[in-house]
Short mmCIF file of C-alpha atoms and ligand atoms in Angstrom, two decimals:
data_model
loop_
_atom_site.label_atom_id
_atom_site.label_comp_id
_atom_site.label_asym_id
_atom_site.label_seq_id
_atom_site.Cartn_x
_atom_site.Cartn_y
_atom_site.Cartn_z
CA UNK B 34 245.61 272.14 127.37
CA UNK B 35 242.77 270.49 125.39
CA UNK B 36 240.82 273.28 123.64
CA UNK B 37 237.61 270.81 123.40
CA UNK B 38 234.63 272.31 125.63
CA UNK B 39 232.47 269.60 127.48
CA UNK B 40 232.94 265.57 127.52
CA UNK B 41 235.75 263.67 129.28
CA UNK B 42 237.72 264.72 131.71
CA UNK B 43 241.62 265.11 131.64
CA UNK B 44 242.11 262.15 132.90
CA UNK B 45 239.51 260.13 130.27
CA UNK B 46 241.31 257.08 128.56
CA UNK B 47 242.04 258.20 124.64
CA UNK B 48 240.04 256.17 122.23
CA UNK B 49 241.65 254.18 119.67
CA UNK B 50 240.39 251.66 118.07
CA UNK B 51 236.79 249.70 118.27
CA UNK B 52 235.04 245.88 117.18
CA UNK B 53 232.53 243.46 117.82
CA UNK B 54 231.29 244.77 121.37
CA UNK B 55 234.60 246.05 122.52
CA UNK B 56 236.80 249.41 122.23
CA UNK B 57 240.49 249.64 122.88
CA UNK B 58 241.86 252.74 124.17
CA UNK B 59 245.54 254.47 123.36
CA UNK B 60 247.12 252.27 126.19
CA UNK B 61 246.20 249.30 124.77
CA UNK B 62 243.35 248.69 127.58
CA UNK B 63 239.94 246.72 126.13
CA UNK B 64 236.96 247.68 127.76
CA UNK B 65 233.49 245.61 126.91
CA UNK B 66 231.33 248.41 125.73
CA UNK B 67 228.19 246.86 127.74
CA UNK B 68 226.14 250.12 126.80
CA UNK B 69 226.81 250.68 123.06
CA UNK B 70 228.02 254.11 124.42
CA UNK B 71 224.65 255.75 125.47
CA UNK B 72 222.96 252.87 123.95
CA UNK B 73 223.70 254.14 120.33
CA UNK B 74 225.51 250.92 118.79
CA UNK B 75 223.25 248.27 118.25
CA UNK B 76 225.03 246.61 114.63
CA UNK B 77 228.26 246.10 116.82
CA UNK B 78 231.48 248.48 116.00
CA UNK B 79 234.01 248.44 113.15
CA UNK B 80 231.94 246.81 110.62
CA UNK B 81 232.98 247.48 107.37
CA UNK B 82 229.74 246.92 105.37
CA UNK B 83 228.42 249.96 107.13
CA UNK B 84 231.78 252.30 106.96
CA UNK B 85 232.20 251.21 103.46
CA UNK B 86 228.77 252.55 102.63
CA UNK B 87 229.41 255.93 103.97
CA UNK B 88 232.40 256.23 102.46
CA UNK B 89 231.05 255.03 99.03
CA UNK B 90 227.89 257.54 99.00
CA UNK B 91 230.49 260.30 100.49
CA UNK B 92 232.90 259.57 97.73
CA UNK B 93 230.29 259.62 95.09
CA UNK B 94 228.17 263.05 96.60
CA UNK B 95 228.73 264.40 100.35
CA UNK B 96 226.22 266.51 100.03
CA UNK B 97 223.52 268.13 98.10
CA UNK B 98 220.79 270.11 99.88
CA UNK B 99 217.33 268.58 99.98
CA UNK B 100 215.61 272.38 99.07
CA UNK B 101 217.21 271.67 95.38
CA UNK B 102 217.44 268.12 94.93
CA UNK B 103 215.31 264.80 95.60
CA UNK B 104 217.88 261.85 96.02
CA UNK B 105 217.58 258.01 95.82
CA UNK B 106 219.56 256.95 98.47
CA UNK B 107 216.83 259.10 100.95
CA UNK B 108 213.87 257.85 99.10
CA UNK B 109 215.62 253.81 98.76
CA UNK B 110 216.23 254.59 103.14
CA UNK B 111 212.36 255.92 103.97
CA UNK B 112 211.06 253.10 101.58
CA UNK B 113 212.94 250.64 103.52
CA UNK B 114 211.84 251.63 107.06
CA UNK B 115 208.18 252.11 106.37
CA UNK B 116 207.12 248.71 106.79
CA UNK B 117 209.06 248.50 110.39
CA UNK B 118 207.54 251.82 111.59
CA UNK B 119 204.98 251.31 113.97
CA UNK B 120 203.07 254.39 111.80
CA UNK B 121 200.18 253.93 109.75
CA UNK B 122 201.67 254.88 105.81
CA UNK B 123 204.68 256.81 107.75
CA UNK B 124 206.85 259.86 105.84
CA UNK B 125 210.00 259.87 107.20
CA UNK B 126 211.64 263.42 107.70
CA UNK B 127 215.55 262.31 108.46
CA UNK B 128 217.24 264.69 110.61
CA UNK B 129 221.06 264.47 112.94
CA UNK B 130 220.10 263.18 116.11
CA UNK B 131 217.47 262.79 118.96
CA UNK B 132 216.77 266.02 119.85
CA UNK B 133 216.36 267.66 116.56
CA UNK B 134 214.04 264.71 115.91
CA UNK B 135 212.12 265.43 119.01
CA UNK B 136 212.21 268.87 118.08
CA UNK B 137 211.16 268.34 114.60
CA UNK B 138 207.84 266.09 115.75
CA UNK B 139 206.87 268.24 118.56
CA UNK B 140 206.44 271.62 116.26
CA UNK B 141 204.69 268.88 113.49
CA UNK B 142 202.44 268.55 116.36
CA UNK B 143 201.71 272.31 116.38
CA UNK B 144 201.68 272.64 113.04
CA UNK B 145 199.26 269.61 112.61
CA UNK B 146 196.65 271.36 115.31
CA UNK B 147 196.92 275.11 113.41
CA UNK B 148 196.38 273.23 109.88
CA UNK B 149 192.98 271.80 111.67
CA UNK B 150 191.94 275.33 113.09
CA UNK B 151 192.71 274.63 116.57
CA UNK B 152 195.35 276.28 118.65
CA UNK B 153 196.15 273.17 120.75
CA UNK B 154 200.09 273.78 121.96
CA UNK B 155 199.80 272.14 125.18
CA UNK B 156 202.78 269.33 125.13
CA UNK B 157 201.57 266.65 128.33
CA UNK B 158 205.23 263.83 129.04
CA UNK B 159 206.33 261.63 131.87
CA UNK B 160 207.59 262.40 135.65
CA UNK B 161 211.56 261.36 135.72
CA UNK B 162 211.79 261.59 131.55
CA UNK B 163 214.38 262.17 129.50
CA UNK B 164 213.80 263.77 125.52
CA UNK B 165 216.59 265.52 124.52
CA UNK B 166 219.01 268.46 125.64
CA UNK B 167 218.04 271.51 122.73
CA UNK B 168 215.48 273.84 124.67
CA UNK B 169 212.04 272.21 123.28
CA UNK B 170 212.82 268.43 124.18
CA UNK B 171 214.40 269.51 127.49
CA UNK B 172 211.05 271.81 127.78
CA UNK B 173 209.28 268.07 127.88
CA UNK B 174 211.31 266.33 129.81
CA UNK B 175 210.70 265.46 133.31
CA UNK B 176 213.92 265.86 135.02
CA UNK B 177 213.50 268.90 137.20
CA UNK B 178 217.45 268.88 137.92
CA UNK B 179 218.31 269.59 134.30
CA UNK B 180 215.56 271.94 133.03
CA UNK B 181 216.62 274.23 136.75
CA UNK B 182 219.07 276.20 135.66
CA UNK B 183 216.72 277.35 132.05
CA UNK B 184 214.09 278.22 134.02
CA UNK B 185 211.39 280.51 133.37
CA UNK B 186 212.88 279.97 130.02
CA UNK B 187 211.70 276.20 130.13
CA UNK B 188 208.59 274.47 132.08
CA UNK B 189 205.54 274.91 129.71
CA UNK B 190 204.74 271.53 129.82
CA UNK B 191 202.71 269.50 131.85
CA UNK B 192 203.25 266.01 133.45
CA UNK B 193 202.15 262.83 134.35
CA UNK B 194 203.34 259.82 136.27
CA UNK B 195 204.83 257.06 134.15
CA UNK B 196 204.91 253.61 134.97
CA UNK B 197 207.31 251.84 137.86
CA UNK B 198 206.59 249.11 139.05
CA UNK B 199 208.89 249.09 141.47
CA UNK B 200 207.28 252.52 142.89
CA UNK B 201 204.02 252.26 141.78
CA UNK B 202 202.91 255.92 141.27
CA UNK B 203 199.40 254.93 141.94
CA UNK B 204 199.66 252.46 145.26
CA UNK B 205 196.49 253.14 145.97
CA UNK B 206 195.09 250.30 143.78
CA UNK B 207 192.70 251.36 141.51
CA UNK B 208 189.78 249.34 140.23
CA UNK B 209 190.60 248.76 137.18
CA UNK B 210 194.69 248.11 137.50
CA UNK B 211 197.60 250.41 136.85
CA UNK B 212 197.41 250.56 133.47
CA UNK B 213 193.90 252.56 134.10
CA UNK B 214 195.18 254.83 136.58
CA UNK B 215 197.50 255.77 133.62
CA UNK B 216 194.86 256.57 131.58
CA UNK B 217 192.99 258.55 134.00
CA UNK B 218 195.43 260.42 134.79
CA UNK B 219 196.16 261.68 131.15
CA UNK B 220 192.53 262.32 130.58
CA UNK B 221 192.13 264.38 133.07
CA UNK B 222 194.46 266.69 131.90
CA UNK B 223 193.28 266.64 128.45
CA UNK B 224 189.63 267.00 130.16
CA UNK B 225 190.81 270.40 131.45
CA UNK B 226 193.28 271.74 128.86
CA UNK B 227 193.26 271.44 124.68
CA UNK B 228 196.39 269.18 124.85
CA UNK B 229 198.56 268.78 121.65
CA UNK B 230 200.16 266.19 122.16
CA UNK B 231 201.26 263.17 124.35
CA UNK B 232 205.06 262.12 123.89
CA UNK B 233 206.64 259.15 126.03
CA UNK B 234 209.00 256.29 125.48
CA UNK B 235 207.42 253.15 124.70
CA UNK B 236 210.13 251.24 127.56
CA UNK B 237 211.50 253.92 129.71
CA UNK B 238 214.75 254.56 128.37
CA UNK B 239 218.54 255.19 130.26
CA UNK B 240 217.53 257.87 132.54
CA UNK B 241 214.56 255.73 134.03
CA UNK B 242 216.32 252.47 133.95
CA UNK B 243 214.41 250.72 131.39
CA UNK B 244 211.13 250.26 132.99
CA UNK B 245 208.57 248.16 131.03
CA UNK B 246 204.78 249.57 131.58
CA UNK B 247 202.08 247.15 132.49
CA UNK B 248 200.78 245.19 129.46
CA UNK B 249 197.38 247.25 129.35
CA UNK B 250 199.64 250.78 129.81
CA UNK B 251 200.03 251.58 126.31
CA UNK B 252 196.41 250.44 124.73
CA UNK B 253 195.04 252.49 127.31
CA UNK B 254 197.05 255.43 126.93
CA UNK B 255 195.85 255.42 123.26
CA UNK B 256 192.36 255.26 123.75
CA UNK B 257 192.83 258.36 125.55
CA UNK B 258 194.53 260.03 122.79
CA UNK B 259 192.24 258.98 120.41
CA UNK B 260 189.31 260.65 122.72
CA UNK B 261 190.77 263.65 123.25
CA UNK B 262 192.08 264.41 119.84
CA UNK B 263 195.97 264.52 121.14
CA UNK B 264 198.72 263.20 118.92
CA UNK B 265 200.36 260.61 120.36
CA UNK B 266 204.02 260.44 120.01
CA UNK B 267 206.59 257.80 120.74
CA UNK B 268 209.99 258.45 121.39
CA UNK B 269 211.82 255.51 120.11
CA UNK B 270 215.18 257.44 120.38
CA UNK B 271 216.45 254.73 122.46
CA UNK B 272 214.44 252.18 121.96
CA UNK B 273 214.11 252.01 118.11
CA UNK B 274 215.73 249.98 115.55
CA UNK B 275 215.81 246.35 117.78
CA UNK B 276 216.90 247.73 120.92
CA UNK B 277 214.09 245.99 123.03
CA UNK B 278 214.07 243.01 120.84
CA UNK B 279 211.27 244.32 118.41
CA UNK B 280 212.11 246.70 115.77
CA UNK B 281 210.39 249.67 117.30
CA UNK B 282 208.94 249.33 121.25
CA UNK B 283 205.14 250.36 120.40
CA UNK B 284 205.31 247.23 118.21
CA UNK B 285 205.58 245.02 122.06
CA UNK B 286 201.64 246.52 122.55
CA UNK B 287 200.76 246.64 118.62
CA UNK B 288 200.12 250.53 119.04
CA UNK B 289 200.42 252.83 116.75
CA UNK B 290 202.18 256.34 116.95
CA UNK B 291 201.18 259.82 115.17
CA UNK B 292 204.20 261.42 115.39
CA UNK B 293 207.34 259.49 116.19
CA UNK B 294 211.57 260.14 117.09
CA UNK B 295 214.10 258.08 116.78
CA UNK B 296 218.09 258.43 116.59
CA UNK B 297 220.85 256.82 118.15
CA UNK B 298 220.80 252.74 116.59
CA UNK B 299 219.40 254.24 113.38
CA UNK B 300 223.00 255.49 112.20
CA UNK B 301 224.70 252.96 115.32
CA UNK B 302 227.16 255.68 115.75
CA UNK B 303 228.65 255.36 112.32
CA UNK B 304 226.45 258.73 111.10
CA UNK B 305 224.49 261.00 113.42
CA UNK B 306 221.33 260.38 112.43
CA UNK B 307 217.70 261.15 114.28
CA UNK B 308 214.70 260.51 112.34
CA UNK B 309 211.15 262.46 112.76
CA UNK B 310 208.02 260.08 111.34
CA UNK B 311 204.68 261.51 110.56
CA UNK B 312 201.69 259.47 109.97
CA UNK B 313 200.17 260.05 106.10
CA UNK B 314 197.22 261.47 108.29
CA UNK B 315 199.55 264.26 110.11
CA UNK B 316 201.51 264.65 107.20
CA UNK B 317 198.40 265.53 104.67
CA UNK B 318 197.55 267.98 107.43
CA UNK B 319 201.01 269.74 106.93
CA UNK B 320 201.08 269.24 103.53
CA UNK B 321 198.05 271.41 103.53
CA UNK B 322 198.07 273.85 106.28
CA UNK B 323 201.88 274.23 105.99
CA UNK B 324 205.32 272.91 107.46
CA UNK B 325 207.93 275.41 107.99
CA UNK B 326 211.44 273.65 109.00
CA UNK B 327 214.14 272.47 107.73
CA UNK B 328 217.92 271.73 109.37
CA UNK B 329 221.10 272.22 106.90
CA UNK B 330 222.13 268.67 107.59
CA UNK B 331 218.52 267.30 106.94
CA UNK B 332 217.87 264.19 104.38
CA UNK B 333 221.56 263.83 104.38
CA UNK B 334 222.72 261.45 101.79
CA UNK B 335 225.58 259.66 103.98
CA UNK B 336 223.47 260.06 106.79
CA UNK B 337 220.94 257.77 104.83
CA UNK B 338 223.75 255.06 103.28
CA UNK B 339 224.91 254.75 106.62
CA UNK B 340 221.28 254.19 107.60
CA UNK B 341 220.45 251.69 104.89
CA UNK B 342 223.17 249.73 105.58
CA UNK B 343 222.38 249.46 109.31
CA UNK B 344 218.67 248.19 108.71
CA UNK B 345 220.85 245.72 106.27
CA UNK B 346 222.95 244.36 108.93
CA UNK B 347 220.11 244.07 111.50
CA UNK B 348 218.06 241.95 108.91
CA UNK B 349 220.86 239.73 107.23
CA UNK B 350 222.23 239.34 110.56
CA UNK B 351 219.15 238.60 112.18
CA UNK B 352 219.62 241.12 115.24
CA UNK B 353 216.24 241.89 116.44
CA UNK B 354 215.61 238.53 117.17
CA UNK B 355 219.23 238.16 118.95
CA UNK B 356 218.34 241.11 121.02
CA UNK B 357 214.91 239.77 122.37
CA UNK B 358 216.80 235.73 123.12
CA UNK B 359 219.86 237.84 124.23
CA UNK B 360 218.37 240.62 126.44
CA UNK B 361 215.96 238.00 128.23
CA UNK B 362 219.37 236.23 129.26
CA UNK B 363 221.28 239.14 130.22
CA UNK B 364 218.20 239.77 132.68
CA UNK B 365 217.97 236.43 133.97
CA UNK B 366 221.73 236.39 134.80
CA UNK B 367 222.21 239.60 136.22
CA UNK B 368 218.88 238.58 138.04
CA UNK B 369 220.91 235.58 139.49
CA UNK B 370 223.79 237.28 139.88
CA UNK B 371 223.14 240.40 141.72
CA UNK B 372 219.30 240.33 142.25
CA UNK B 373 219.80 239.14 145.83
CA UNK B 374 222.52 242.09 146.75
CA UNK B 375 221.72 244.04 148.99
CA UNK B 376 221.88 247.10 147.25
CA UNK B 377 220.25 245.95 144.46
CA UNK B 378 216.11 247.32 144.59
CA UNK B 379 215.16 245.85 141.14
CA UNK B 380 216.39 244.29 137.62
CA UNK B 381 214.32 244.69 134.66
CA UNK B 382 214.16 245.39 131.37
CA UNK B 383 213.08 244.48 127.51
CA UNK B 384 215.67 242.69 124.93
CA UNK B 385 219.43 244.18 124.79
CA UNK B 386 217.66 247.64 127.13
CA UNK B 387 217.98 246.10 131.12
CA UNK B 388 217.91 248.65 134.22
CA UNK B 389 219.58 247.98 137.52
CA UNK B 390 218.06 250.15 140.40
CA UNK B 391 220.14 250.24 143.46
CA UNK B 392 218.60 251.22 146.96
CA UNK B 393 220.00 251.70 150.37
CA UNK B 394 217.37 249.26 151.78
CA UNK B 395 215.54 246.67 150.04
CA UNK B 396 213.25 246.13 152.23
CA UNK B 397 211.60 249.83 151.87
CA UNK B 398 213.15 250.41 148.27
CA UNK B 399 214.65 253.78 150.52
CA UNK B 400 217.18 255.81 147.65
CA UNK B 401 220.41 256.35 148.57
CA UNK B 402 221.18 260.34 149.12
CA UNK B 403 222.33 261.27 146.22
CA UNK B 404 225.54 262.91 147.24
CA UNK B 405 226.67 259.05 147.71
CA UNK B 406 227.02 258.92 144.24
CA UNK B 407 226.50 255.24 144.04
CA UNK B 408 225.27 254.82 140.17
CA UNK B 409 228.81 256.88 139.63
CA UNK B 410 230.84 254.44 141.63
CA UNK B 411 229.62 251.79 140.59
CA UNK B 412 230.04 252.91 136.92
CA UNK B 413 233.63 253.67 137.62
CA UNK B 414 234.23 250.20 139.25
CA UNK B 415 232.58 248.83 136.50
CA UNK B 416 235.30 250.10 134.12
CA UNK B 417 238.14 249.61 136.12
CA UNK B 418 236.52 245.85 135.65
CA UNK B 419 237.13 246.50 131.99
CA UNK B 420 233.16 247.03 131.74
CA UNK B 421 231.49 249.62 130.08
CA UNK B 422 227.48 251.06 131.59
CA UNK B 423 225.55 253.75 131.57
CA UNK B 424 224.80 255.11 134.56
CA UNK B 425 220.96 256.97 135.68
CA UNK B 426 221.10 259.36 138.82
CA UNK B 427 217.04 259.40 138.74
CA UNK B 428 214.00 257.11 139.56
CA UNK B 429 211.27 256.83 137.33
CA UNK B 430 208.71 259.30 139.07
CA UNK B 431 211.40 262.06 138.82
CA UNK B 432 212.78 261.76 142.04
CA UNK B 433 217.01 261.12 142.84
CA UNK B 434 217.85 257.92 143.00
CA UNK B 435 221.13 255.47 141.33
CA UNK B 436 220.65 252.82 138.41
CA UNK B 437 222.82 251.75 135.99
CA UNK B 438 221.59 250.50 131.75
CA UNK B 439 222.70 247.66 130.33
CA UNK B 440 222.69 248.24 126.23
CA UNK B 441 225.86 246.63 124.30
CA UNK B 442 225.57 246.06 120.60
CA UNK B 443 223.00 243.37 119.70
CA UNK B 444 225.78 241.31 118.74
CA UNK B 445 226.67 240.36 122.21
CA UNK B 446 227.87 236.72 122.25
CA UNK B 447 227.14 234.58 125.04
CA UNK B 448 230.71 234.47 126.60
CA UNK B 449 230.18 238.51 126.73
CA UNK B 450 227.08 238.43 128.52
CA UNK B 451 228.79 236.30 130.84
CA UNK B 452 232.02 239.05 131.13
CA UNK B 453 228.92 241.98 131.76
CA UNK B 454 227.29 239.89 134.85
CA UNK B 455 230.81 239.16 136.20
CA UNK B 456 232.15 242.88 135.52
CA UNK B 457 228.56 244.84 137.10
CA UNK B 458 228.95 241.72 140.24
CA UNK B 459 232.94 243.08 140.67
CA UNK B 460 231.26 246.41 140.70
CA UNK B 461 228.52 245.74 143.17
CA UNK B 462 231.79 244.06 145.44
CA UNK B 463 233.02 247.28 145.84
CA UNK B 464 230.46 248.66 147.20
CA UNK B 465 230.42 246.81 150.20
N1 PMP R 148 215.04 260.97 123.66
C1 PMP R 148 215.70 259.68 124.43
C2 PMP R 148 214.85 258.62 125.19
C3 PMP R 148 216.75 259.78 124.88
O1 PMP R 148 217.21 258.29 125.20
C4 PMP R 148 217.79 260.75 124.16
C5 PMP R 148 219.12 260.32 124.37
N2 PMP R 148 219.61 259.68 125.57
C6 PMP R 148 217.15 261.68 122.94
C7 PMP R 148 215.68 261.96 123.01
C8 PMP R 148 218.19 262.69 122.50
O2 PMP R 148 218.75 262.26 121.34
P1 PMP R 148 220.60 263.06 121.33
O3 PMP R 148 221.17 262.92 122.64
O4 PMP R 148 220.85 262.44 120.26
O5 PMP R 148 220.05 264.22 120.73
#
């Protein structure tokens, strides 16, 4: 009997070692990690330079409290990040993961408006979205099933539809197109209530199967935010650090965020690292109005050393461009191999964040009943074929659905892409 609470069941394999895109269990079996864990491992497993940076920093000084000491490595990390972030004059608040980053930017949004004398507290997020497991992050998440056990403790946020071209939430075409309809939906909420922040992923992540918005979506959303004085909060926990083929997802649309949350690829699995980022304008208001916040492990020196080493790997190995090229190849090859399968409704994505959505009927796009557990079955069958993929059990409109997401380390090779596609095809064949 194990005393560990939560996570892998008793029959889960025991992990032994990992290198590149591959993980081995203690039985000697190898798996191709086509999801980088939970879309975490950007630079690949077993990178000695990152592990060494972590060890060297821990040997030198592993912990010093951020209220007492400044630290050169944390400052160097924030300075190295600054030119890469889609945020003007960014100020970086390092934390321990994505949920902490989301909690932090939500509090920053509230504090910003209070500092300016405005009592705005409503946050608008999107149907189906996932922003984390902690109270505030779950509250704004659009997955009703995850919030349900905690109502009425949660449930304060308001929601608008997210872009979902496969099942467009605005089937009666808006004269200005789909992006205009999304912008109008947000504007309608802002017109009737004082909204503090709009929170969304640039490319809707794993929970929603890598939904890419239409070209005009982000510029129009940014316009609405500006018009109503609403802070634009980018959740780049999954899309950051090269995952979508740009350093950060918003870059694809040339849009800047007021606040940004990152995690996952920041530490690439080598350290639990998250980042809450405020623009210079937001930071100035917080500096004046006050911002009471802090975690024991925020501004962690080893986290900063890991983050710096990850940045170096991404840069020196040109992994962001690799993500764009390999991601396009993966989506195209998957489309060829399984796009015509009778249960595949849609293959989509940007960079190395690729989703495959399953439907019971391709003609009507009708989903399977959730009880059929199609996503879980595909994930299990792919694992049987030696390929690890990430399941999604909801659609981008918040309803139940079945999908898998692929997000291998950005160093994935061409041969490994072939293996991934073969693994997914083999898994799908078991559904027939
Ligand atoms: N936001 C997004 C978009 C995520 O994908 C996740 C994690 N899946 C989170 C927030 C929460 O991050 P963490 O699990 O590191 O707390």
